Short mmCIF file of C-alpha atoms and ligand atoms in Angstrom, two decimals:
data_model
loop_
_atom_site.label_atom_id
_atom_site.label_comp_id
_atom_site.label_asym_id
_atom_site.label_seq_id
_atom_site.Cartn_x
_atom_site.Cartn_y
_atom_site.Cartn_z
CA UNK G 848 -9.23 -36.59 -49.89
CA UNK G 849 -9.59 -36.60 -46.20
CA UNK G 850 -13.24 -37.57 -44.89
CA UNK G 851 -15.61 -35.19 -43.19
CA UNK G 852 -18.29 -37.41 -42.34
CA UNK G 853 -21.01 -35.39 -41.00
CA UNK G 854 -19.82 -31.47 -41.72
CA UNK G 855 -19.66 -31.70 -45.52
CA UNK G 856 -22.03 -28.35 -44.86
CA UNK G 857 -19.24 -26.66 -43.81
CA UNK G 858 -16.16 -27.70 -45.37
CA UNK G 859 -15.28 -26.79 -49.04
CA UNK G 860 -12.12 -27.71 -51.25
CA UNK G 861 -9.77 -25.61 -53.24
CA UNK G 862 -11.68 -22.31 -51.46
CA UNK G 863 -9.95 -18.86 -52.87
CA UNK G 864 -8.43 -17.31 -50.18
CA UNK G 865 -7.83 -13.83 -52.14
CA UNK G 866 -11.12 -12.48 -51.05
CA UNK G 867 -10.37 -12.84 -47.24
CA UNK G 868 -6.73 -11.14 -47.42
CA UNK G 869 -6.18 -7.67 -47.46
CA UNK G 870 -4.09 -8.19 -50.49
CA UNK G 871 -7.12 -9.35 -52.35
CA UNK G 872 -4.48 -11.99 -54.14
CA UNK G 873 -3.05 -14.96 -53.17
CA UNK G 874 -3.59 -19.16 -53.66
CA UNK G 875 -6.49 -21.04 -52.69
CA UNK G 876 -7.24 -23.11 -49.38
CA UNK G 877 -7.03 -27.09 -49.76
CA UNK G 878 -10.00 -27.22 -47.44
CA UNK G 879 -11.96 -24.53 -46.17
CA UNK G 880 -14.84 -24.33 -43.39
CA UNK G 881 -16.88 -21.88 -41.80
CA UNK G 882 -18.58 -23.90 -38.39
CA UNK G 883 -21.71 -22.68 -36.83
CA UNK G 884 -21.30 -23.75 -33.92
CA UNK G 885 -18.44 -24.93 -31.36
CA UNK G 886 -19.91 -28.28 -31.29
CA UNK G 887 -19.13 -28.33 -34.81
CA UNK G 888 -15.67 -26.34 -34.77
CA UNK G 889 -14.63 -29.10 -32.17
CA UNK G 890 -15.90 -32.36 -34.40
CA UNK G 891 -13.86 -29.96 -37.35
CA UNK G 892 -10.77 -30.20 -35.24
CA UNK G 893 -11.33 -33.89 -34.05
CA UNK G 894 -11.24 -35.00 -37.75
CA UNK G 895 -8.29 -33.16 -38.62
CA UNK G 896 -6.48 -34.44 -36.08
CA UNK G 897 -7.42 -37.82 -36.55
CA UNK G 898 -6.28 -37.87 -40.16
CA UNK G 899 -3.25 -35.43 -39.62
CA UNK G 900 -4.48 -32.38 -41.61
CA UNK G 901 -3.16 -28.99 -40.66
CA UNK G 902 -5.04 -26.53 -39.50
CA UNK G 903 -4.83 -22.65 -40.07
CA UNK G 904 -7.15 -20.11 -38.77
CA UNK G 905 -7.70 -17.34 -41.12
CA UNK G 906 -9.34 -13.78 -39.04
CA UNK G 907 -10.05 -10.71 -41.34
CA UNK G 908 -6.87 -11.46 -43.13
CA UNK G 909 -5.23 -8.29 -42.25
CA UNK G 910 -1.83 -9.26 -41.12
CA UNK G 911 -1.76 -12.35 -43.73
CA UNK G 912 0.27 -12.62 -47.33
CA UNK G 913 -1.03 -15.73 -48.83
CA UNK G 914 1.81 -17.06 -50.74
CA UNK G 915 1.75 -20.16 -51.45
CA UNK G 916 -0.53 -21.84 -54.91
CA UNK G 917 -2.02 -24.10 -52.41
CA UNK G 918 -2.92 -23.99 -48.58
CA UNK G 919 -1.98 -27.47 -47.76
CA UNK G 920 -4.43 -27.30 -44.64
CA UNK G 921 -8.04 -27.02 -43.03
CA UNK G 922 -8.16 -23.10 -43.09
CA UNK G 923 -10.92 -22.15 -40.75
CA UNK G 924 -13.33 -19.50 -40.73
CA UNK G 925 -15.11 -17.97 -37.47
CA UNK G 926 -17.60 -15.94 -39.10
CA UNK G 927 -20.81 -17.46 -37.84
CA UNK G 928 -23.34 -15.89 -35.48
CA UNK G 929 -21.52 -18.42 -32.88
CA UNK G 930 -18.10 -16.62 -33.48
CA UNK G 931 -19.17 -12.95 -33.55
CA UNK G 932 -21.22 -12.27 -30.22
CA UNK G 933 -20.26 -8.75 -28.07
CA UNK G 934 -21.58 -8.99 -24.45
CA UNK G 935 -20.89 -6.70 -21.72
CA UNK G 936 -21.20 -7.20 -17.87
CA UNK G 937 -19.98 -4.79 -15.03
CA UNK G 938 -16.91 -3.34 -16.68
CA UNK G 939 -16.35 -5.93 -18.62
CA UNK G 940 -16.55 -6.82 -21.96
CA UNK G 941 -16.61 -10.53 -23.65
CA UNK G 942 -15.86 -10.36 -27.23
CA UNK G 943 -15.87 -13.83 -29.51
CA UNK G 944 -12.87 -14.56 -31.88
CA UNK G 945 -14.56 -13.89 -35.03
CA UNK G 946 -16.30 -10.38 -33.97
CA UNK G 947 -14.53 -7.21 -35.77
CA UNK G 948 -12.10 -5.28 -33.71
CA UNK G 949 -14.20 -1.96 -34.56
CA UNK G 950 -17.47 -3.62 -33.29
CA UNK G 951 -15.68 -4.21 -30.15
CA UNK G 952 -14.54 -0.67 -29.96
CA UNK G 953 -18.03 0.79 -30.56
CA UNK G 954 -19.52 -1.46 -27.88
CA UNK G 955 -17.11 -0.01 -25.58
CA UNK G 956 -17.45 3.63 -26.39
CA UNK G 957 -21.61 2.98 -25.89
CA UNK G 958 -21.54 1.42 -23.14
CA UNK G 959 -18.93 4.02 -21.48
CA UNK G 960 -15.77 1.93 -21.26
CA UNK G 961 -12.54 3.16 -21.88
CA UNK G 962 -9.26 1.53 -22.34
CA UNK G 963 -9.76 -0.10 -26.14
CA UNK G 964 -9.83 3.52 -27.80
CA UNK G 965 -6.22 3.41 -28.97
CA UNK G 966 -7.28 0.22 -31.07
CA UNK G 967 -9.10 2.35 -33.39
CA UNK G 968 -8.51 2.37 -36.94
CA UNK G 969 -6.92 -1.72 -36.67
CA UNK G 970 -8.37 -3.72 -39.35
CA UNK G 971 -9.18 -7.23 -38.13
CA UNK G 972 -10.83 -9.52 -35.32
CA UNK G 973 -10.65 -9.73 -32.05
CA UNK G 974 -8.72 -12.92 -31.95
CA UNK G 975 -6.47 -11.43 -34.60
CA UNK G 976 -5.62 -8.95 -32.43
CA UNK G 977 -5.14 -10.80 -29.12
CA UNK G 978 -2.78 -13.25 -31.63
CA UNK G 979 -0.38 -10.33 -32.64
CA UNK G 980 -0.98 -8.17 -29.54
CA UNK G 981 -2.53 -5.39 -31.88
CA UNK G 982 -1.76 -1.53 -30.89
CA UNK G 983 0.37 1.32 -31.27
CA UNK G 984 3.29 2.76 -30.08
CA UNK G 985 1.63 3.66 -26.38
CA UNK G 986 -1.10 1.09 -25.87
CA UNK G 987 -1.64 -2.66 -26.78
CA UNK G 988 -5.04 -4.67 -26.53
CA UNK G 989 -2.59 -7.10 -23.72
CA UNK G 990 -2.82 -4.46 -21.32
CA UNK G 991 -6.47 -4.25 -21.51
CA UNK G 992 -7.17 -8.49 -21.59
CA UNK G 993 -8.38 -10.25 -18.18
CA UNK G 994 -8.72 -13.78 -19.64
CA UNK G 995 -8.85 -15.68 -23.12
CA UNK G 996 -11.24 -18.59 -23.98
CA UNK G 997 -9.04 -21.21 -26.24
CA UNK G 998 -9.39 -24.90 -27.80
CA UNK G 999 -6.33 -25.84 -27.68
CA UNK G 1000 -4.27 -27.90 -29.63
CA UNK G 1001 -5.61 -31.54 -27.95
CA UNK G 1002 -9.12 -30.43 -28.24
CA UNK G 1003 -9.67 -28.82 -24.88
CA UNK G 1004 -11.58 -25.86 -23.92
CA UNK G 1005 -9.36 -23.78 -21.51
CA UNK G 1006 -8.93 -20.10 -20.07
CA UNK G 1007 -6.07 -18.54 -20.06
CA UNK G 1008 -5.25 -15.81 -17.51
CA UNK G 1009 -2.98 -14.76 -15.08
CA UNK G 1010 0.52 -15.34 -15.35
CA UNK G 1011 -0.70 -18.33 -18.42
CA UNK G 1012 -1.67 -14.81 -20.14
CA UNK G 1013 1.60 -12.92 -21.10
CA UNK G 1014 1.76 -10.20 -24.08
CA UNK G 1015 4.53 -8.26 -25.45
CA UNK G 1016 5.39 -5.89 -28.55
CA UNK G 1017 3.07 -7.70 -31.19
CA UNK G 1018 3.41 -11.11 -29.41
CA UNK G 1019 1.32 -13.22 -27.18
CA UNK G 1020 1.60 -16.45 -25.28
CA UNK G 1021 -1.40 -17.02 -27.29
CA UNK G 1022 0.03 -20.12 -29.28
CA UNK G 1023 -3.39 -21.96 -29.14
CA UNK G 1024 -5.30 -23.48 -31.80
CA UNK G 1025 -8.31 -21.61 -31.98
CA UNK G 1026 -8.84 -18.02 -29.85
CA UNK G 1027 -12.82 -18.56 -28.76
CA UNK G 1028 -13.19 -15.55 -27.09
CA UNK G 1029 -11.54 -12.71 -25.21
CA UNK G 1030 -12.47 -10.46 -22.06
CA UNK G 1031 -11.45 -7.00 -21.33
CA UNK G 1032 -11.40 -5.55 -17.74
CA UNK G 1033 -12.16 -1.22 -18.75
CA UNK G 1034 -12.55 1.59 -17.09
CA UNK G 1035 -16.06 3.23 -16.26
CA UNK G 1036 -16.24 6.89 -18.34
CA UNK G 1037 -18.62 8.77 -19.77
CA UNK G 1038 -19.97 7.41 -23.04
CA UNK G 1039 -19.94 10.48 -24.93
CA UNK G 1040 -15.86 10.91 -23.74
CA UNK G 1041 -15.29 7.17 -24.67
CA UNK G 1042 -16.92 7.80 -27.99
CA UNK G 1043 -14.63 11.10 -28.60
CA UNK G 1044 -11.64 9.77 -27.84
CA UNK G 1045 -12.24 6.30 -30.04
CA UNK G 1046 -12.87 8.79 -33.15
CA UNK G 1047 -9.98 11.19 -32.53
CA UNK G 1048 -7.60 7.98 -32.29
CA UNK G 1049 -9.50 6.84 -35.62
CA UNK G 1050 -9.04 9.83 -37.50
CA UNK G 1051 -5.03 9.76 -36.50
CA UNK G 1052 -4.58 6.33 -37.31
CA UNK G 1053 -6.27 6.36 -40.87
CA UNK G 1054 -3.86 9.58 -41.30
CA UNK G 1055 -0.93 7.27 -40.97
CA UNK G 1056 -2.40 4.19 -43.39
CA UNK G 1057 -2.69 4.41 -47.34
CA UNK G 1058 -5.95 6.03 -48.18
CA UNK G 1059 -7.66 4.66 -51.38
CA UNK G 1060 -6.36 1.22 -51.96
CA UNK G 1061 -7.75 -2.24 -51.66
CA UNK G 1062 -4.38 -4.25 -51.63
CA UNK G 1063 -2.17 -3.09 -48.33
CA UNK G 1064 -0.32 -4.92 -45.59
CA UNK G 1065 2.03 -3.73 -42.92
CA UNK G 1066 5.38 -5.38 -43.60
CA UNK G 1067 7.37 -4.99 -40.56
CA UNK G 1068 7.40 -4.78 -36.68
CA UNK G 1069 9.35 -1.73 -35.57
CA UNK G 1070 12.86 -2.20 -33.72
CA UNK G 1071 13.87 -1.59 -30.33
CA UNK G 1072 12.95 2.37 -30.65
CA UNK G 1073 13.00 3.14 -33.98
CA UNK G 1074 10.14 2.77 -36.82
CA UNK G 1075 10.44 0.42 -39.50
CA UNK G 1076 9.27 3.17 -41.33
CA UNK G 1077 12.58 5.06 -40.59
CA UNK G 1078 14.61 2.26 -41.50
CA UNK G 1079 13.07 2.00 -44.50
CA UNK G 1080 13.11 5.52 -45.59
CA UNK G 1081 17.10 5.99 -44.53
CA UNK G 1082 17.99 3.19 -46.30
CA UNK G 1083 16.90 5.42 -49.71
CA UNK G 1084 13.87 3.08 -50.32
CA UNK G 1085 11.01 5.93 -49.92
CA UNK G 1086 9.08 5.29 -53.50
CA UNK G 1087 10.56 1.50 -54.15
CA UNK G 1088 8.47 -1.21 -56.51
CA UNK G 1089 8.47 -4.39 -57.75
CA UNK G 1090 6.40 -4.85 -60.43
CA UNK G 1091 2.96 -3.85 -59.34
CA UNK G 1092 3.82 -3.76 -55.56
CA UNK G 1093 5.45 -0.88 -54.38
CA UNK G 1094 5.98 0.87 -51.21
CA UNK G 1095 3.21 3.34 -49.71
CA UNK G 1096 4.94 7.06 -50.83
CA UNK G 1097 3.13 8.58 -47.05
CA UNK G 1098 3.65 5.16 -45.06
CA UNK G 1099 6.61 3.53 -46.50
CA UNK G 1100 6.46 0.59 -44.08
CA UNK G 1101 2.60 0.15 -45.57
CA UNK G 1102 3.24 -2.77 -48.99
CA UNK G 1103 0.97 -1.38 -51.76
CA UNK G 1104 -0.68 -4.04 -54.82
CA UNK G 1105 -1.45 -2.20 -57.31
CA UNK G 1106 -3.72 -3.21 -59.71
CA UNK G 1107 -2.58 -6.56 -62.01
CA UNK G 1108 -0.54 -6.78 -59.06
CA UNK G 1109 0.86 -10.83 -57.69
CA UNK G 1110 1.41 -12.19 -54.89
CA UNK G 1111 5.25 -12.67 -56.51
CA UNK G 1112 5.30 -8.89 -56.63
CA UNK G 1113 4.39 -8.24 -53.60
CA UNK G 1114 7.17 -10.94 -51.75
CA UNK G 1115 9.97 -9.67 -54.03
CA UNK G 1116 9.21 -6.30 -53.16
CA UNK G 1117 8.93 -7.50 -49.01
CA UNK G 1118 12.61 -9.39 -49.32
CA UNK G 1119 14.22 -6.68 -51.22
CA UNK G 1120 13.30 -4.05 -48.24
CA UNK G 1121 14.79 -6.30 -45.89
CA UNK G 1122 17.96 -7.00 -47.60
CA UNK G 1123 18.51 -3.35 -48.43
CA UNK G 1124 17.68 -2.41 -44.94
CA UNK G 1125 19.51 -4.82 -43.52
CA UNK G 1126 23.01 -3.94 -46.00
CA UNK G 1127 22.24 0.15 -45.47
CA UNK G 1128 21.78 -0.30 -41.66
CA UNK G 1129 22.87 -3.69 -40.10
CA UNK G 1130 19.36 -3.96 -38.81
CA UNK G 1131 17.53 -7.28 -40.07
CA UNK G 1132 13.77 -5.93 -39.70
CA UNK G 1133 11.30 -8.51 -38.72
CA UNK G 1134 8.12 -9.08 -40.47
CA UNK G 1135 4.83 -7.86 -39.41
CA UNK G 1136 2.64 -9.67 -41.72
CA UNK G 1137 2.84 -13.38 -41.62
CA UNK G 1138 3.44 -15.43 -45.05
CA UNK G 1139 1.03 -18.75 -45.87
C1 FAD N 529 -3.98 -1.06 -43.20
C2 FAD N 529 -3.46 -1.85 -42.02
C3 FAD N 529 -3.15 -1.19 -40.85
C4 FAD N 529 -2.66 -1.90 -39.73
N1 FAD N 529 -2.36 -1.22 -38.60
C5 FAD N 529 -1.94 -1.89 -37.50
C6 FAD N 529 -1.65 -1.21 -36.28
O1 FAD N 529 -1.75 0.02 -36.18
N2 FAD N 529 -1.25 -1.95 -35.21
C7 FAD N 529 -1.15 -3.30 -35.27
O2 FAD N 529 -0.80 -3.93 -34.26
N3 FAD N 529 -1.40 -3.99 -36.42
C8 FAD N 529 -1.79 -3.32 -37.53
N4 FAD N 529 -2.06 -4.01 -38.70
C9 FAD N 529 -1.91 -5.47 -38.73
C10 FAD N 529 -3.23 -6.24 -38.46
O3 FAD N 529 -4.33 -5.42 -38.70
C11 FAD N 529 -3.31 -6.75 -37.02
O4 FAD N 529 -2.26 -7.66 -36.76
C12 FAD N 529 -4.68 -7.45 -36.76
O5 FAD N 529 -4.87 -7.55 -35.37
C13 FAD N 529 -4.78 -8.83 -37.38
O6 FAD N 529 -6.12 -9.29 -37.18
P1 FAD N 529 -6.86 -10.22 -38.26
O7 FAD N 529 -8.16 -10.63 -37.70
O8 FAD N 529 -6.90 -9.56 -39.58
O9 FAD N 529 -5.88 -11.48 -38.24
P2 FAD N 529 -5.36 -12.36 -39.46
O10 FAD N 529 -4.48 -11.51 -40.32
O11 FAD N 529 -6.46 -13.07 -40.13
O12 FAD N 529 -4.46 -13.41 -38.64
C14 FAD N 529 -3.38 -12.98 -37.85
C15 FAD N 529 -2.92 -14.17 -36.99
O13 FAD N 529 -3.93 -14.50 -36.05
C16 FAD N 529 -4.29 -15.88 -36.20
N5 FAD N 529 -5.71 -16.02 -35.89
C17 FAD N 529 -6.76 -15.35 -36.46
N6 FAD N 529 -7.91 -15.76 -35.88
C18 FAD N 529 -7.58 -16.70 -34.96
C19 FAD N 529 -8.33 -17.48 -34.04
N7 FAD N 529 -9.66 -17.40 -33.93
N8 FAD N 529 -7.66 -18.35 -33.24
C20 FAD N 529 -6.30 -18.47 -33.31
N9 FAD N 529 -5.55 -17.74 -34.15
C21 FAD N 529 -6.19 -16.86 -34.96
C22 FAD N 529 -3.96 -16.22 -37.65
O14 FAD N 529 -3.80 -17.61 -37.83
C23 FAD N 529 -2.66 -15.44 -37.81
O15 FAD N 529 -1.62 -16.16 -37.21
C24 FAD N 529 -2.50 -3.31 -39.83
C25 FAD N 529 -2.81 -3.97 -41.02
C26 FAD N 529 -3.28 -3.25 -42.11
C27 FAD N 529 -3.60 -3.99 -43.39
#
């Protein structure tokens, strides 16, 4: 076992990862910390390195499939006080890694800042979504991002902005080790309009997600100009299972675990869209959702 002198408070073994992924299934973590600090997310990453252990940072687990039995890693955590903090200055807004996407979005629509409201309805964190470049087909949270706060990789603290800062369709530059924090340059606008808008979005978007189910990821990124969810439904596959996964019937690009559902079902099921798609169409769709 690797040696955590000093943050055995924080670090557990063989931690369950099903209750952080929207799958609610999945293997467990070989190590597992939340920090409460960055003082003590740095010392976190200092041991690792030192003794070679991977490290993996888990958000709200909304764009995760954890496959494998065991996590062979340091999963980390950001859900302290530390990790979560919203503050707001001019037009700007400073959000940490660990705070909810939504929380973000409401502090914008109180203070009367607009730009974020196409986020709504995006399960996850902020650093989640500056990761994947959350958004939908018009907007992305890129366009909106002035600068990122990042450890990166050799323990440094760093900013990334500028021309360091690129984003594109659910990719960023953002290859860093741990996404501290994120700032968003908005536009002044009357609260009460901000606040409109960000529910109007939220209504549309939970329209287009599976109502009613615990288990749900999004499987794959759209191509060029056409939906996944087109792909998938002309290559016959509207309705398709495996076992207890089985496609959304209203969102067929949505992967649905049904109850007594595995983590089995629910890859089989992801791989046989992809093949079929890719035999029906000639298009090989790439995932959405990443697989640990
Ligand atoms: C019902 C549903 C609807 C969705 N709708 C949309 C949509 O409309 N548009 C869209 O773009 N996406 C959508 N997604 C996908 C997902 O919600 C987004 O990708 C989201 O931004 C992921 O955030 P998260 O915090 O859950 O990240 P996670 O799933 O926990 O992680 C995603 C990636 O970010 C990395 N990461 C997380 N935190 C950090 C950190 N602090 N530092 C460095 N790396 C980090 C992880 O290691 C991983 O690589 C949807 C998913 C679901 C389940």
């Amino acid at each position: 076992m690797a040696d955590f002198n000093g943050l055995e408070h924080i670090v557990r073994e063989d931690e369950s990862l099903a209750p952080y992924g929207w799958l609610r299934t999945g293997g467990v973590a070989k190590y597992f910390a939340e920090p409460t600090t960055e003082e003590e997310l740095a010392a976190l990453v200092g041991l690792c390195r030192n003794q070679n252990v991977p490290i993996k940072l888990l958000g709200g687990g909304s764009n995760l499939l954890i496959a494998s039995e065991q996590v062979e890693a340091m999963v980390i955590h950001l859900s302290a006080a530390a990790f979560t903090d919203i503050s707001v200055e001019g037009n700007q807004i400073s959000a940490k890694g660990g705070a909810k996407l939504v929380q973000l979005l409401s502090t914008a629509a109180r203070e009367g800042l607009s730009g974020l409201e196409s986020l709504a309805g995006i399960p996850g964190t902020v650093a989640g979504a500056l990761k994947t470049n959350a958004g939908t087909h018009n907007d992305d949270i890129g366009q909106w991002t002035k600068s990122v706060k990042v450890l990166t990789r050799d323990g440094e603290i760093a900013v990334r902005e500028g021309a360091e800062l690129r984003f594109s369709y659910r990719e960023s530059s953002l290859n860093e080790l741990v996404i501290l924090e994120g700032t968003f340059e908005l536009r002044a606008m009357d609260s009460i309009e901000v606040t409109k808008r960000t529910q109007t979005q939220w209504i549309l978007t939970k329209g287009q997600q599976p109502r009613g189910v615990a288990g749900t990821i999004c499987m794959f990124r759209d191509h060029g100009g056409v939906t996944a969810e087109s792909l998938i439904e002309s290559a016959g596959l509207k309705g398709a299972a495996t076992g207890a996964a089985s496609l959304n019937e209203f969102c067929p690009n949505f992967l649905v675990l049904n109850e007594g559902g595995s983590v089995e079902n629910a890859v089989a099921l992801l791989n046989h869209v992809q093949a079929e798609v890719a035999a029906s169409t000639g298009i090989e769709l790439v995932r959405q959702v990443e697989v640990w």
